[in-house]
């Protein structure tokens, strides 16, 4: 094998290695069993038919419940990912186990090291963290602090959960979304690294902010003031603004707008619904106000999606724009 990761044939020809998230996950072997320590939990073990594959890299998104990662034969938990959180992990096949409850709701995407190295430069902090030889036999999390699921990530997860795997275009779309999720994870990791002294919230403060998030999502079409939100969760307006931005990286208003726009785009793609009806559901009195907000957020009008149902085109426009704005990605 050459330094550029090419296979040299007997005839001297070279063939570039092609790695696919879809095929890698399709070949992954997953086993489930009841945990010996706690019968209410399910123990997950991963394996791959390629004997040379020692580790897998996994994007873990927890919508409800929690995931505990530890080593076989040990009760010590290396890291735990809770509701509305996500992380990117390196998991050795032979020594790692994950514990979850049967009622948990999560999405995990496995990625091979070869696929990951296509996009992540060796000098990047994420590369150095994930490929550290010092911890080769132990699970490793990209971020010491679990990252929060944003409306943008939530919209992608929702799309993935309803996708099929029946055609090449579907597989290609799934793979592009997996790469987009990874890009968003690394971007959030970079933001945490740049913030050298993040505000550490108490457990009660984090619970209140997650409650605010749930109210925003479930009542996106209602008009709620910051004062009203603060009263609903038992805090004041100052603490609400400070704690919400510390936890989610955005102001309450910015988070709500992002959620509305991402949800509106999915509705335009997946449902037979008019722009006016979506505007009404999102809490806009006038469709023109919604259209302006949509154009400001995405850079194109909502009727561009409705005309011709060019959902795949729109997704790839988002993907290309993301690649252009993240300097760690290589096209």
GROMACS .gro file of C-alpha atoms in nm, residues 107-242:
model
  136
  107UNK     CA    1  -2.897   0.744   1.687
  108UNK     CA    2  -2.548   0.599   1.643
  109UNK     CA    3  -2.345   0.614   1.320
  110UNK     CA    4  -2.023   0.413   1.291
  111UNK     CA    5  -1.734   0.546   1.085
  112UNK     CA    6  -1.406   0.374   0.995
  113UNK     CA    7  -1.068   0.536   1.061
  114UNK     CA    8  -0.993   0.542   0.687
  115UNK     CA    9  -1.312   0.733   0.612
  116UNK     CA   10  -1.250   0.975   0.899
  117UNK     CA   11  -0.894   1.053   0.786
  118UNK     CA   12  -1.027   1.164   0.446
  119UNK     CA   13  -1.177   1.473   0.607
  120UNK     CA   14  -0.981   1.544   0.924
  121UNK     CA   15  -0.627   1.691   0.890
  122UNK     CA   16  -0.365   1.536   1.119
  123UNK     CA   17  -0.281   1.876   1.271
  124UNK     CA   18  -0.639   1.936   1.385
  125UNK     CA   19  -0.708   1.910   1.760
  126UNK     CA   20  -0.989   1.662   1.695
  127UNK     CA   21  -0.753   1.431   1.505
  128UNK     CA   22  -0.495   1.442   1.783
  129UNK     CA   23  -0.762   1.362   2.042
  130UNK     CA   24  -0.919   1.073   1.852
  131UNK     CA   25  -0.600   0.911   1.723
  132UNK     CA   26  -0.397   0.936   2.043
  133UNK     CA   27  -0.182   0.623   2.081
  134UNK     CA   28  -0.168   0.669   2.458
  135UNK     CA   29  -0.529   0.556   2.494
  136UNK     CA   30  -0.549   0.305   2.210
  137UNK     CA   31  -0.717   0.035   2.422
  138UNK     CA   32  -0.963   0.268   2.595
  139UNK     CA   33  -1.278   0.445   2.472
  140UNK     CA   34  -1.214   0.812   2.389
  141UNK     CA   35  -1.466   1.097   2.360
  142UNK     CA   36  -1.391   1.388   2.129
  143UNK     CA   37  -1.516   1.647   2.378
  144UNK     CA   38  -1.472   1.626   2.754
  145UNK     CA   39  -1.799   1.819   2.783
  146UNK     CA   40  -2.090   1.658   2.597
  147UNK     CA   41  -2.221   1.883   2.321
  148UNK     CA   42  -2.585   1.992   2.293
  149UNK     CA   43  -2.815   1.882   2.010
  150UNK     CA   44  -2.900   2.195   1.812
  151UNK     CA   45  -3.212   2.246   1.597
  152UNK     CA   46  -2.992   2.199   1.288
  153UNK     CA   47  -2.868   1.862   1.415
  154UNK     CA   48  -3.219   1.767   1.526
  155UNK     CA   49  -3.356   1.832   1.175
  156UNK     CA   50  -3.089   1.609   1.018
  157UNK     CA   51  -3.157   1.331   1.269
  158UNK     CA   52  -3.527   1.350   1.191
  159UNK     CA   53  -3.453   1.324   0.819
  160UNK     CA   54  -3.223   1.026   0.872
  161UNK     CA   55  -3.481   0.845   1.085
  162UNK     CA   56  -3.730   0.855   0.795
  163UNK     CA   57  -3.484   0.773   0.516
  164UNK     CA   58  -3.483   0.447   0.322
  165UNK     CA   59  -3.188   0.248   0.193
  166UNK     CA   60  -3.346   0.115  -0.124
  167UNK     CA   61  -3.166   0.317  -0.392
  168UNK     CA   62  -2.823   0.457  -0.463
  169UNK     CA   63  -2.951   0.813  -0.425
  170UNK     CA   64  -3.086   0.727  -0.078
  171UNK     CA   65  -2.749   0.584   0.030
  172UNK     CA   66  -2.567   0.884  -0.112
  173UNK     CA   67  -2.799   1.117   0.077
  174UNK     CA   68  -2.751   0.920   0.399
  175UNK     CA   69  -2.375   0.944   0.363
  176UNK     CA   70  -2.381   1.318   0.292
  177UNK     CA   71  -2.594   1.371   0.604
  178UNK     CA   72  -2.352   1.162   0.812
  179UNK     CA   73  -2.064   1.382   0.696
  180UNK     CA   74  -2.268   1.694   0.767
  181UNK     CA   75  -2.338   1.571   1.121
  182UNK     CA   76  -1.968   1.508   1.172
  183UNK     CA   77  -1.888   1.858   1.046
  184UNK     CA   78  -2.136   2.007   1.291
  185UNK     CA   79  -1.988   1.802   1.575
  186UNK     CA   80  -1.634   1.921   1.500
  187UNK     CA   81  -1.753   2.281   1.465
  188UNK     CA   82  -1.915   2.261   1.808
  189UNK     CA   83  -1.598   2.099   1.945
  190UNK     CA   84  -1.392   2.389   1.808
  191UNK     CA   85  -1.627   2.637   1.971
  192UNK     CA   86  -1.584   2.465   2.308
  193UNK     CA   87  -1.205   2.464   2.265
  194UNK     CA   88  -1.203   2.836   2.187
  195UNK     CA   89  -1.407   2.910   2.499
  196UNK     CA   90  -1.134   2.859   2.756
  197UNK     CA   91  -1.349   2.941   3.058
  198UNK     CA   92  -1.704   2.821   2.989
  199UNK     CA   93  -1.974   2.896   3.242
  200UNK     CA   94  -2.036   2.583   3.449
  201UNK     CA   95  -2.403   2.547   3.530
  202UNK     CA   96  -2.541   2.365   3.830
  203UNK     CA   97  -2.760   2.062   3.771
  204UNK     CA   98  -3.078   2.253   3.860
  205UNK     CA   99  -2.982   2.532   3.617
  206UNK     CA  100  -2.919   2.283   3.336
  207UNK     CA  101  -3.254   2.116   3.401
  208UNK     CA  102  -3.431   2.454   3.382
  209UNK     CA  103  -3.264   2.538   3.050
  210UNK     CA  104  -3.359   2.200   2.903
  211UNK     CA  105  -3.715   2.271   3.018
  212UNK     CA  106  -3.701   2.606   2.837
  213UNK     CA  107  -3.579   2.426   2.525
  214UNK     CA  108  -3.872   2.182   2.541
  215UNK     CA  109  -4.117   2.471   2.578
  216UNK     CA  110  -3.966   2.648   2.277
  217UNK     CA  111  -3.989   2.332   2.062
  218UNK     CA  112  -4.339   2.230   2.168
  219UNK     CA  113  -4.484   2.582   2.151
  220UNK     CA  114  -4.289   2.718   1.855
  221UNK     CA  115  -4.600   2.881   1.712
  222UNK     CA  116  -4.689   3.068   2.030
  223UNK     CA  117  -4.563   3.411   2.133
  224UNK     CA  118  -4.371   3.380   2.461
  225UNK     CA  119  -4.172   3.658   2.623
  226UNK     CA  120  -3.845   3.597   2.806
  227UNK     CA  121  -4.014   3.702   3.127
  228UNK     CA  122  -4.293   3.446   3.076
  229UNK     CA  123  -4.040   3.170   2.997
  230UNK     CA  124  -3.838   3.254   3.306
  231UNK     CA  125  -4.147   3.237   3.527
  232UNK     CA  126  -4.250   2.903   3.377
  233UNK     CA  127  -3.921   2.737   3.479
  234UNK     CA  128  -3.868   2.917   3.811
  235UNK     CA  129  -3.588   3.161   3.728
  236UNK     CA  130  -3.550   3.526   3.629
  237UNK     CA  131  -3.495   3.687   3.291
  238UNK     CA  132  -3.125   3.766   3.351
  239UNK     CA  133  -3.040   3.410   3.454
  240UNK     CA  134  -3.246   3.272   3.166
  241UNK     CA  135  -3.051   3.467   2.903
  242UNK     CA  136  -2.714   3.389   3.063
   0.00000   0.00000   0.00000
